[in-house]
DNA sequence: CTGAAAGCGCTAACAC
DNA sequence: GTGTTAGCGCTTTCAG
């Protein structure tokens, strides 16, 4: 690989001049420029980004840390975010280093350490679920950080969220407007922000419509297919006529229960699930869901990050994106 | 951020010693080591990877270039691969730089250029569809490359593929064994390796069972939901009793046609699709599919890459992973 | 308008 | 057992 020195020699100028031609950082005579361009072309030169990064303390790289669990359908959600991020980043000449915390706090800490050594210019992170993160000890303060999807506990920072409360409330409103008042709510483990907010939306909708809250209609468990199946069964036996399922894995389990047991949807049981995928068009029946704007979230995160990188520096910023209700045949 | 020099000063040793302690590259007395460790801890030192990379020409980073199209379900396939890659990489202390060619040759070329400047130690690439790539002009030869999913045209290199021919053949065999002999084949545009290989598998199965090949049972079109729907309709009207759909997007379209028009599956029409996702458990009916080992593919790609990085250097290596037939209710 | 040269933080001869 | 020092390839002052 040719270096800037080779180019300088070939063009009979100094490395400084070559550098300035490349970066447009000071005036260079047209004739000189041409010589430099010719030399670069001849040598098939392209700048060494590592050297540039070392010297200028800029890497044009941002990190993304997502909490993926092996074989979990919700991964698609984060992957859509990653896709949005990558796209906006590329438009701005940035690169993406992708990493995975496996939904594990220790691993997250490790990965942040790795990022700290890497001259990244910013980090987008979907924090792992769990109580306290003590991020202030973990970030080295040399790059801005944007949180996505989940509000970090005990830490102030730029955050891009989707409105879980509103999304759920909209969905439950629809159920109520169709005449349901016994509405089951299936959720993954409570105590994590997204689940809690969705439950909140459910409650708000009930209150707004003067429907008494029935604790036994709330079913909580690990976010698995089996558990979704199981909890749907329990709720069916308790006589609910509609189901709201607060995550996609349990949604599949719940639908599976209804199918297996010949429960007519939406007549005997209406159902609205979470997260939108093309497959839901051909599920039986086509599933109504709350759609989260994943791609848009990635985009918003990068935009916020770039603002910070370019010096905009006022206090923590929170963006809340609306969820969208997609009504199909299941309610 | 503390530098190695700061540590050296604090520990009252030379930077060389600190470096050797960190990297274990030569003997250092226990006492000295302790002093160094203490100093590192005190200063919260962590090595600057950019400087290390510049000096040692090692970055512990590999690139991944995938051809994602916005909003395409097949993205999930590549994202699963990415997930597999990231995991194995991390186990080996490597980082992943993710990039997207948008299934566009020019963009792919650009992204390779970006990688060329970046001291990556290896590249995993799912080449864009299309005739000629002239990769020999694009790679700078400073890092090994592993191709995945698609065989690069006109280029020799390590390649990890899934056996599209065998996967399809297995599926069509099942259809034939159930008594079908009018089997429709819906595919995305032919001329790209994966599609062609799947068609090949279809043909081989027919030949093996002495069933005449009927050209009008092969329906080709852009890989969209609508087209899948449309082509399923055409085939239904031509009297086929079974359908093999060679990609997941068109599979959804085809299923949608059958559902919408009340065609009983599998009685009036058996169907086997491509790619396995959890949602297929709750499609109506649960869909039988050819499953591609995406995660395993990512894993295999990294393993091959690491072999190259660590000096194994015999001619181009091709790994062909088996597809797996997942039989559910649709055939 | 351009060049010389310092130095980013590290590794690895070479020297003792 | 350890220290000295020359760079890796760039950017950027300072000088002219």
XYZ file of C-alpha atoms (C1' of nucleotides) in Angstrom:
694
model
C 0.000 0.000 0.000
C 1.284 3.381 -1.022
C 1.644 5.936 1.744
C 1.311 9.677 1.729
C 5.080 9.867 1.540
C 5.126 7.920 -1.709
C 2.586 10.273 -3.149
C 4.543 13.285 -2.015
C 7.739 11.985 -3.568
C 6.060 11.106 -6.810
C 4.328 14.475 -7.043
C 7.471 16.277 -5.937
C 5.775 18.055 -3.091
C 5.785 17.680 0.678
C 3.536 15.346 2.609
C 1.925 18.402 4.105
C 0.760 19.513 0.710
C -0.621 16.090 -0.114
C -2.468 16.040 3.156
C -3.951 19.450 2.489
C -5.009 18.466 -0.978
C -6.775 15.424 0.383
C -8.499 17.252 3.159
C -8.958 20.643 1.561
C -7.473 22.194 4.676
C -5.541 24.983 3.056
C -5.096 26.625 -0.275
C -3.064 24.695 -2.822
C -2.310 25.953 -6.340
C -4.270 24.210 -9.040
C -1.131 22.994 -10.747
C 0.163 21.437 -7.572
C -3.189 19.862 -6.910
C -3.163 18.233 -10.290
C 0.268 16.770 -9.751
C -0.890 15.350 -6.461
C -4.047 13.878 -7.904
C -2.070 12.296 -10.699
C 0.353 10.738 -8.251
C -2.465 9.434 -6.092
C -4.081 7.855 -9.069
C -0.836 6.337 -10.313
C -0.110 4.769 -6.978
C -3.706 3.829 -6.338
C -3.311 5.650 -3.064
C -5.894 5.724 -0.404
C -5.304 7.198 3.020
C -4.667 4.947 5.950
C -7.544 5.598 8.271
C -5.815 4.120 11.273
C -2.942 6.574 11.046
C -5.341 9.397 10.454
C -7.361 8.321 13.399
C -4.349 8.147 15.670
C -3.143 11.554 14.702
C -6.397 13.439 14.504
C -8.272 11.565 17.200
C -11.152 11.093 14.793
C -12.163 7.682 13.581
C -15.399 8.209 11.694
C -16.643 5.188 13.501
C -19.498 4.772 15.882
C -20.349 1.765 17.979
C -23.634 -0.022 18.418
C -24.281 -2.270 21.369
C -27.431 -4.372 21.281
C -28.751 -6.970 23.710
C -29.402 -9.992 21.536
C -30.389 -13.318 22.917
C -29.616 -16.345 20.816
C -32.579 -17.443 18.745
C -34.863 -14.758 20.022
C -37.368 -13.316 17.637
C -37.015 -9.903 19.196
C -33.568 -9.775 17.672
C -35.204 -8.736 14.465
C -36.275 -5.569 16.155
C -32.726 -4.626 17.041
C -31.484 -5.711 13.689
C -33.901 -3.346 12.023
C -32.528 -0.628 14.216
C -29.023 -1.608 13.196
C -30.058 -1.367 9.599
C -31.414 2.140 10.080
C -28.286 3.181 11.888
C -25.965 1.783 9.281
C -27.793 3.566 6.532
C -27.767 7.026 8.055
C -24.201 6.549 9.176
C -23.023 5.683 5.719
C -24.735 8.726 4.296
C -22.564 10.713 6.648
C -19.352 8.868 5.952
C -19.297 6.982 9.208
C -18.675 3.319 9.914
C -20.466 1.047 12.283
C -18.869 -1.317 14.755
C -21.485 -3.771 15.913
C -21.410 -5.526 19.224
C -23.686 -7.618 21.363
C -24.172 -7.581 25.110
C -26.279 -10.746 25.121
C -28.687 -9.006 27.509
C -26.053 -9.461 30.170
C -24.784 -6.616 32.332
C -21.263 -7.959 32.754
C -20.867 -8.492 29.058
C -22.214 -5.033 28.398
C -19.582 -3.600 30.673
C -16.873 -5.526 28.879
C -18.027 -4.354 25.502
C -18.093 -0.754 26.640
C -14.498 -1.213 27.736
C -13.629 -2.494 24.304
C -15.274 0.546 22.766
C -13.411 2.833 25.132
C -10.115 1.734 23.678
C -11.178 2.189 20.154
C -11.489 5.858 19.405
C -15.123 5.543 18.483
C -16.791 8.894 18.061
C -20.090 7.890 19.494
C -22.039 4.975 20.857
C -25.599 3.871 20.417
C -26.633 1.461 23.104
C -29.758 -0.461 23.934
C -29.044 -1.024 27.610
C -29.541 -4.461 29.094
C -32.557 -4.945 31.253
C -31.966 -4.727 34.967
C -31.799 -2.279 37.787
C -28.675 -0.230 37.987
C -26.046 0.271 35.385
C -23.645 2.810 36.857
C -22.798 3.967 33.384
C -20.982 6.988 34.738
C -18.112 4.674 35.711
C -18.143 2.856 32.429
C -18.069 5.487 29.742
C -14.782 7.283 29.454
C -16.425 10.521 28.466
C -14.576 10.788 25.186
C -17.582 10.125 23.023
C -21.262 10.944 23.199
C -23.720 8.180 23.962
C -27.296 7.723 22.841
C -29.569 5.198 24.478
C -32.280 3.501 22.508
C -35.414 1.526 23.228
C -34.921 1.441 26.978
C -34.408 4.235 29.431
C -31.175 3.689 31.336
C -31.858 3.442 35.050
C -30.011 5.873 37.201
C -28.302 7.709 34.402
C -29.055 10.845 32.464
C -28.425 10.820 28.775
C -29.803 11.258 25.298
C -32.446 8.641 24.787
C -34.591 7.553 21.864
C -37.648 5.655 22.962
C -40.823 4.411 21.499
C -43.985 5.281 23.271
C -44.907 1.938 24.768
C -47.622 3.415 26.892
C -49.379 5.139 24.010
C -48.975 2.132 21.729
C -50.573 -0.195 24.202
C -53.257 2.287 25.158
C -54.262 2.748 21.533
C -54.553 -0.991 21.129
C -56.579 -1.541 24.268
C -58.807 1.387 23.326
C -59.657 -0.387 20.116
C -60.491 -3.540 22.006
C -62.733 -1.648 24.384
C -64.444 0.193 21.570
C -65.297 -3.150 20.050
C -67.180 -3.872 23.217
C -64.676 -5.868 25.231
C -64.368 -5.279 28.943
C -62.658 -8.467 29.989
C -59.283 -7.952 28.462
C -56.352 -10.153 29.361
C -52.837 -8.741 29.406
C -49.915 -11.081 28.800
C -46.462 -9.730 29.454
C -42.886 -10.813 29.897
C -41.297 -10.290 33.272
C -42.300 -6.976 34.778
C -39.758 -4.612 36.270
C -38.131 -3.769 32.982
C -39.070 -0.405 31.601
C -40.679 -1.448 28.337
C -42.947 -4.023 29.996
C -43.923 -1.670 32.773
C -44.806 1.077 30.339
C -46.976 -1.234 28.308
C -48.834 -2.310 31.401
C -49.271 1.348 32.238
C -50.884 1.944 28.860
C -53.287 -0.901 29.507
C -54.286 0.548 32.847
C -54.723 4.035 31.457
C -57.065 2.783 28.802
C -59.190 0.955 31.348
C -59.378 3.988 33.604
C -60.319 6.236 30.731
C -63.212 3.932 29.909
C -64.247 3.397 33.515
C -63.530 -0.280 33.424
C -62.457 -1.827 36.701
C -58.951 -3.170 36.795
C -58.925 -6.895 37.456
C -55.580 -8.053 38.697
C -56.171 -11.644 37.684
C -56.333 -10.577 34.042
C -52.669 -9.625 34.175
C -50.456 -12.590 33.440
C -46.733 -12.283 33.742
C -44.000 -14.764 32.923
C -40.752 -15.325 31.071
C -41.070 -14.140 27.489
C -41.233 -17.526 25.805
C -43.502 -19.196 23.307
C -44.582 -21.835 25.830
C -45.370 -19.269 28.468
C -47.445 -17.280 26.001
C -49.361 -20.416 25.157
C -49.878 -21.259 28.814
C -50.986 -17.808 29.893
C -53.404 -17.547 26.988
C -54.962 -20.756 28.187
C -55.317 -19.466 31.710
C -56.946 -16.269 30.542
C -59.280 -18.108 28.205
C -60.419 -20.234 31.114
C -61.011 -17.139 33.184
C -63.427 -15.929 30.565
C -61.659 -12.974 29.006
C -62.860 -12.098 25.516
C -59.828 -10.204 24.330
C -56.099 -10.512 24.695
C -53.346 -8.001 24.541
C -49.888 -9.548 24.365
C -47.007 -7.235 25.123
C -44.233 -8.891 23.130
C -43.865 -10.832 19.938
C -42.621 -14.135 21.301
C -45.535 -14.537 23.667
C -47.869 -13.327 20.953
C -46.931 -16.342 18.894
C -47.481 -18.639 21.819
C -50.875 -17.138 22.543
C -51.973 -17.407 18.926
C -50.776 -20.961 18.891
C -52.987 -21.752 21.880
C -56.030 -20.250 20.206
C -55.355 -22.148 16.983
C -54.674 -25.460 18.631
C -57.825 -25.279 20.656
C -60.065 -24.033 17.932
C -60.857 -20.769 19.635
C -62.388 -18.560 16.954
C -60.568 -15.279 16.436
C -61.836 -12.635 16.770
C -65.313 -13.914 17.634
C -64.516 -15.933 20.718
C -61.297 -14.105 21.414
C -59.905 -10.910 19.967
C -56.155 -10.488 20.076
C -53.613 -7.765 19.487
C -49.921 -8.513 19.617
C -46.652 -6.637 19.581
C -44.228 -5.867 16.770
C -45.048 -6.031 13.119
C -43.569 -8.504 10.675
C -44.628 -9.470 7.210
C -45.501 -12.923 8.404
C -48.395 -11.617 10.361
C -50.212 -11.015 7.138
C -50.450 -14.743 6.644
C -50.923 -15.851 10.195
C -54.329 -17.146 10.989
C -56.030 -14.805 11.304
C -53.912 -11.907 10.111
C -52.714 -10.374 13.320
C -53.364 -6.865 14.534
C -50.313 -5.479 16.264
C -48.583 -2.512 17.763
C -45.771 -1.647 15.398
C -42.578 -0.136 16.730
C -40.695 2.176 14.392
C -37.379 0.361 14.547
C -35.722 1.768 11.498
C -36.778 5.289 12.411
C -35.360 4.772 15.843
C -31.962 3.925 14.447
C -32.143 6.979 12.299
C -33.094 9.241 15.171
C -30.301 7.839 17.303
C -27.667 8.602 14.704
C -29.035 12.054 14.120
C -28.808 12.831 17.791
C -25.298 11.409 17.918
C -24.121 13.462 14.989
C -25.471 16.584 16.630
C -23.375 15.848 19.675
C -20.316 15.026 17.632
C -20.665 18.308 15.845
C -20.683 20.166 19.064
C -24.313 20.632 19.969
C -24.105 20.173 23.673
C -27.102 21.001 25.744
C -28.442 18.718 28.481
C -29.911 15.264 28.024
C -32.364 14.969 25.206
C -35.233 12.520 25.056
C -37.057 11.620 21.879
C -40.229 9.583 22.093
C -41.399 8.005 18.854
C -44.994 6.988 18.428
C -45.998 3.404 18.015
C -48.420 2.622 15.281
C -51.445 0.422 15.515
C -51.769 -1.993 12.621
C -55.247 -3.403 12.471
C -55.747 -6.656 10.634
C -58.245 -9.423 11.189
C -57.594 -10.491 14.753
C -59.693 -7.892 16.535
C -6.807 9.018 28.858
C -3.584 7.715 30.304
C -0.992 6.483 27.846
C 1.599 3.776 28.113
C 4.121 6.448 28.884
C 2.177 7.577 31.924
C 2.071 4.025 33.157
C 5.790 3.604 32.574
C 6.584 6.752 34.483
C 4.328 5.860 37.362
C 5.696 2.333 37.581
C 9.249 3.584 37.139
C 9.968 1.309 34.222
C 10.292 1.790 30.473
C 7.410 1.760 28.049
C 8.884 -1.378 26.566
C 8.417 -3.188 29.809
C 4.861 -2.018 30.130
C 4.158 -3.162 26.621
C 5.658 -6.546 27.316
C 3.678 -6.923 30.479
C 0.500 -6.161 28.624
C 1.214 -8.461 25.747
C 3.201 -11.131 27.515
C 5.817 -10.848 24.815
C 8.890 -11.330 26.944
C 9.860 -12.280 30.411
C 9.285 -9.668 33.082
C 10.131 -10.164 36.751
C 7.141 -10.669 38.989
C 7.969 -7.640 41.058
C 8.144 -5.422 38.021
C 4.914 -6.851 36.720
C 3.176 -5.990 39.935
C 4.375 -2.421 39.807
C 3.101 -2.153 36.275
C -0.266 -3.635 37.087
C -0.614 -1.293 40.019
C 0.183 1.702 37.865
C -2.271 0.596 35.201
C -4.967 0.231 37.758
C -4.214 3.582 39.369
C -4.391 5.372 36.068
C -7.307 3.317 34.803
C -5.150 2.652 31.797
C -6.337 0.792 28.791
C -4.293 0.480 25.628
C -5.112 2.642 22.659
C -6.099 0.174 20.000
C -5.649 2.642 17.187
C -2.007 3.209 18.024
C -1.475 -0.488 18.466
C -3.137 -1.138 15.173
C -1.018 1.405 13.364
C 2.185 0.078 14.758
C 1.526 -3.633 14.621
C -0.638 -3.663 11.548
C -3.193 -5.704 13.426
C -6.616 -4.353 14.220
C -8.521 -7.330 15.590
C -11.317 -6.205 13.392
C -13.039 -7.945 10.566
C -15.544 -6.504 8.151
C -18.901 -7.858 7.087
C -20.574 -6.708 3.916
C -24.155 -7.788 3.373
C -26.618 -6.973 0.600
C -29.674 -5.708 2.424
C -32.626 -4.238 0.678
C -34.801 -1.898 2.670
C -37.809 -3.646 4.158
C -36.964 -7.020 2.731
C -37.775 -10.051 4.819
C -34.705 -11.819 3.534
C -32.698 -9.362 5.591
C -33.434 -11.555 8.556
C -31.365 -14.232 6.954
C -28.324 -12.027 6.701
C -28.912 -10.625 10.112
C -28.846 -14.124 11.563
C -25.558 -14.620 9.805
C -24.297 -11.372 11.272
C -25.311 -12.576 14.676
C -23.377 -15.822 14.235
C -20.352 -13.940 13.027
C -20.381 -11.457 15.842
C -20.589 -14.198 18.411
C -17.687 -16.283 17.163
C -15.652 -13.177 16.571
C -16.098 -11.958 20.087
C -15.071 -15.326 21.463
C -11.832 -14.764 19.612
C -11.358 -11.178 20.661
C -12.261 -9.686 17.325
C -14.550 -6.809 16.468
C -17.054 -6.537 13.701
C -17.470 -3.643 11.320
C -20.807 -3.978 9.608
C -21.592 -2.580 6.223
C -24.309 -2.842 3.619
C -24.017 -2.962 -0.139
C -27.749 -2.562 -0.698
C -27.548 -5.345 -3.280
C -25.852 -2.851 -5.539
C -22.542 -3.528 -7.279
C -21.316 0.069 -7.263
C -22.038 0.440 -3.598
C -20.329 -2.841 -2.903
C -17.237 -1.579 -4.630
C -17.299 1.608 -2.586
C -17.641 -0.271 0.642
C -14.739 -2.528 -0.230
C -12.678 0.582 -0.789
C -13.636 1.827 2.627
C -12.576 -1.474 4.112
C -9.300 -1.350 2.240
C -8.298 1.766 4.112
C -9.144 0.397 7.438
C -6.660 -2.259 8.426
C -9.332 -4.898 8.731
C -7.873 -8.341 9.135
C -10.472 -10.127 7.139
C -13.709 -9.651 5.283
C -16.844 -11.704 5.095
C -18.919 -10.770 2.119
C -22.217 -11.884 0.686
C -21.644 -10.703 -2.877
C -24.351 -8.788 -4.652
C -26.290 -10.643 -7.280
C -25.181 -10.050 -10.826
C -22.796 -11.298 -13.414
C -19.223 -10.203 -13.007
C -17.583 -8.691 -10.007
C -13.912 -8.316 -10.894
C -13.049 -8.681 -7.256
C -9.390 -9.121 -8.098
C -9.222 -5.367 -8.770
C -11.135 -4.472 -5.666
C -9.478 -6.307 -2.818
C -6.096 -4.948 -1.898
C -4.785 -8.361 -0.956
C -3.944 -7.330 2.564
C -6.654 -9.365 4.210
C -8.298 -12.700 3.534
C -11.832 -12.754 2.204
C -14.571 -15.294 2.726
C -17.675 -15.300 0.587
C -20.954 -16.446 1.992
C -24.316 -17.538 0.665
C -23.511 -16.845 -2.972
C -20.666 -18.062 -5.095
C -18.789 -15.087 -6.540
C -18.847 -15.196 -10.306
C -15.485 -15.180 -11.996
C -13.446 -15.214 -8.832
C -11.816 -17.937 -6.800
C -12.000 -17.694 -3.076
C -13.049 -19.286 0.168
C -16.778 -19.689 0.087
C -19.382 -20.858 2.562
C -22.565 -21.927 0.870
C -25.714 -23.687 1.748
C -26.720 -26.561 -0.405
C -29.633 -25.031 -2.257
C -29.871 -27.911 -4.666
C -30.058 -30.570 -1.973
C -32.469 -28.500 0.112
C -34.887 -28.098 -2.732
C -34.489 -31.653 -3.897
C -35.308 -32.986 -0.443
C -38.421 -30.872 -0.365
C -39.620 -31.859 -3.809
C -38.908 -35.493 -3.007
C -41.288 -35.251 -0.092
C -43.936 -33.732 -2.313
C -43.510 -36.507 -4.865
C -43.589 -39.189 -2.224
C -46.919 -37.829 -1.090
C -48.182 -38.586 -4.558
C -47.846 -35.256 -6.304
C -46.650 -35.119 -9.852
C -47.864 -31.701 -10.865
C -45.599 -29.545 -8.810
C -45.340 -25.831 -9.396
C -42.070 -24.008 -8.801
C -42.140 -20.323 -7.943
C -38.858 -18.495 -7.972
C -37.386 -15.025 -7.943
C -35.504 -13.878 -10.989
C -33.344 -16.661 -12.395
C -29.734 -16.091 -13.306
C -28.575 -15.607 -9.750
C -26.776 -18.569 -8.290
C -29.072 -19.371 -5.398
C -32.210 -19.370 -7.564
C -30.591 -21.430 -10.269
C -29.384 -24.012 -7.805
C -32.820 -24.358 -6.301
C -34.331 -24.894 -9.717
C -31.654 -27.490 -10.338
C -32.713 -29.352 -7.209
C -36.290 -29.339 -8.420
C -35.303 -30.795 -11.753
C -33.110 -33.444 -10.223
C -35.920 -34.639 -8.043
C -38.261 -34.930 -11.009
C -35.721 -36.848 -13.038
C -35.008 -39.195 -10.197
C -38.690 -40.002 -9.985
C -39.205 -40.200 -13.725
C -41.597 -37.327 -13.799
C -41.630 -35.300 -16.986
C -40.459 -31.723 -16.622
C -43.220 -29.297 -17.530
C -41.836 -25.892 -18.348
C -45.103 -24.135 -17.678
C -44.938 -25.200 -14.034
C -41.904 -22.985 -13.541
C -42.929 -19.451 -12.696
C -40.324 -16.758 -12.403
C -40.665 -13.143 -11.371
C -39.354 -10.419 -9.100
C -39.178 -11.666 -5.526
C -42.129 -9.750 -4.135
C -45.209 -10.612 -2.133
C -47.518 -9.597 -4.978
C -45.651 -11.644 -7.504
C -45.772 -14.693 -5.253
C -49.505 -14.218 -4.927
C -49.934 -13.834 -8.663
C -47.801 -16.793 -9.663
C -49.533 -19.030 -7.143
C -52.791 -18.091 -8.769
C -51.496 -18.934 -12.224
C -50.228 -22.293 -11.077
C -53.450 -23.086 -9.271
C -55.345 -22.404 -12.441
C -53.020 -24.679 -14.360
C -53.984 -27.495 -12.070
C -50.868 -28.139 -10.053
C -51.464 -29.863 -6.731
C -48.301 -28.828 -4.977
C -46.162 -25.733 -4.792
C -42.536 -25.221 -4.033
C -41.607 -21.597 -3.446
C -37.924 -20.799 -3.609
C -37.763 -17.760 -1.329
C -39.498 -16.453 1.728
C -41.061 -13.307 0.330
C -42.830 -15.123 -2.463
C -43.764 -17.877 -0.040
C -45.793 -15.377 1.907
C -47.462 -14.149 -1.237
C -48.323 -17.653 -2.327
C -49.737 -18.591 1.054
C -51.740 -15.407 1.005
C -53.286 -16.392 -2.322
C -54.268 -19.799 -1.011
C -55.789 -18.327 2.124
C -57.665 -15.576 0.375
C -59.166 -17.963 -2.090
C -60.011 -20.675 0.351
C -57.759 -23.241 -1.235
C -57.420 -26.020 1.312
C -53.848 -26.746 2.332
C -52.547 -29.380 2.011
C -55.578 -31.168 0.532
C -56.155 -29.044 -2.526
C -52.637 -27.684 -2.600
C -49.558 -28.747 -0.735
C -46.881 -26.130 -0.243
C -43.290 -25.960 0.912
C -41.550 -22.626 1.285
C -38.081 -21.315 1.953
C -36.426 -20.124 5.165
C -37.615 -20.905 8.615
C -38.973 -18.378 11.063
C -40.886 -18.837 14.264
C -43.957 -17.260 12.738
C -44.400 -20.191 10.464
C -45.572 -22.162 13.429
C -48.632 -19.964 13.571
C -49.242 -19.432 9.904
C -52.253 -21.199 8.543
C -51.436 -23.956 8.119
C -48.082 -24.226 9.825
C -45.678 -24.052 6.952
C -43.189 -26.691 5.902
C -39.971 -25.099 4.762
C -36.392 -25.551 3.751
C -34.355 -24.107 6.558
C -31.013 -22.510 5.841
C -28.437 -22.692 8.611
C -27.756 -18.975 8.818
C -26.124 -18.794 12.185
C -23.922 -21.783 11.374
C -22.922 -20.117 8.173
C -21.675 -17.063 9.994
C -19.782 -19.314 12.313
C -18.185 -21.266 9.495
C -17.216 -18.065 7.726
C -15.387 -16.733 10.742
C -13.679 -20.030 11.370
C -12.379 -20.070 7.837
C -11.270 -16.485 8.140
C -9.408 -17.103 11.368
C -7.618 -20.012 9.760
C -6.395 -17.690 7.039
C -5.457 -14.984 9.463
C -3.422 -17.475 11.419
C -1.525 -18.458 8.382
C -3.288 -21.456 6.937
C -2.914 -20.742 3.285
C -3.842 -23.424 0.872
C -6.004 -22.812 -2.206
C -9.632 -21.723 -2.233
C -11.808 -23.618 0.155
C -15.492 -24.266 -0.311
C -17.787 -25.339 2.478
C -21.281 -26.462 1.631
C -23.705 -26.615 4.519
C -26.772 -28.777 4.320
C -30.207 -27.290 4.320
C -32.732 -28.860 6.588
C -36.256 -29.771 5.740
C -38.743 -28.702 8.384
C -42.019 -30.498 7.883
C -45.104 -28.955 9.410
C -48.707 -29.062 8.294
C -48.578 -27.640 4.791
C -47.621 -30.778 2.912
C 1.703 29.406 -1.755
C 4.587 25.498 0.321
C 7.930 22.718 3.348
C 10.084 20.865 7.687
C 9.340 18.485 11.424
C 7.015 17.180 15.726
C 4.410 13.783 17.503
C -0.403 10.835 18.176
C 0.502 5.828 21.395
C 2.192 1.974 20.610
C 5.598 -2.313 19.320
C 9.834 -4.486 18.546
C 14.505 -4.582 17.145
C 18.764 -3.893 19.287
C 21.565 -3.158 23.077
C 23.312 -4.058 27.627
C 15.742 -8.748 33.103
C 15.177 -4.263 31.301
C 15.901 0.233 28.642
C 16.512 3.106 24.231
C 14.714 4.302 20.272
C 13.022 4.071 15.540
C 9.288 4.186 13.283
C 3.787 2.860 11.708
C 1.179 7.021 8.301
C -0.832 10.641 9.076
C -2.075 15.989 10.540
C -0.743 20.369 11.823
C 1.901 23.923 13.807
C 5.490 27.038 12.665
C 8.269 29.161 9.477
C 9.219 31.237 5.272
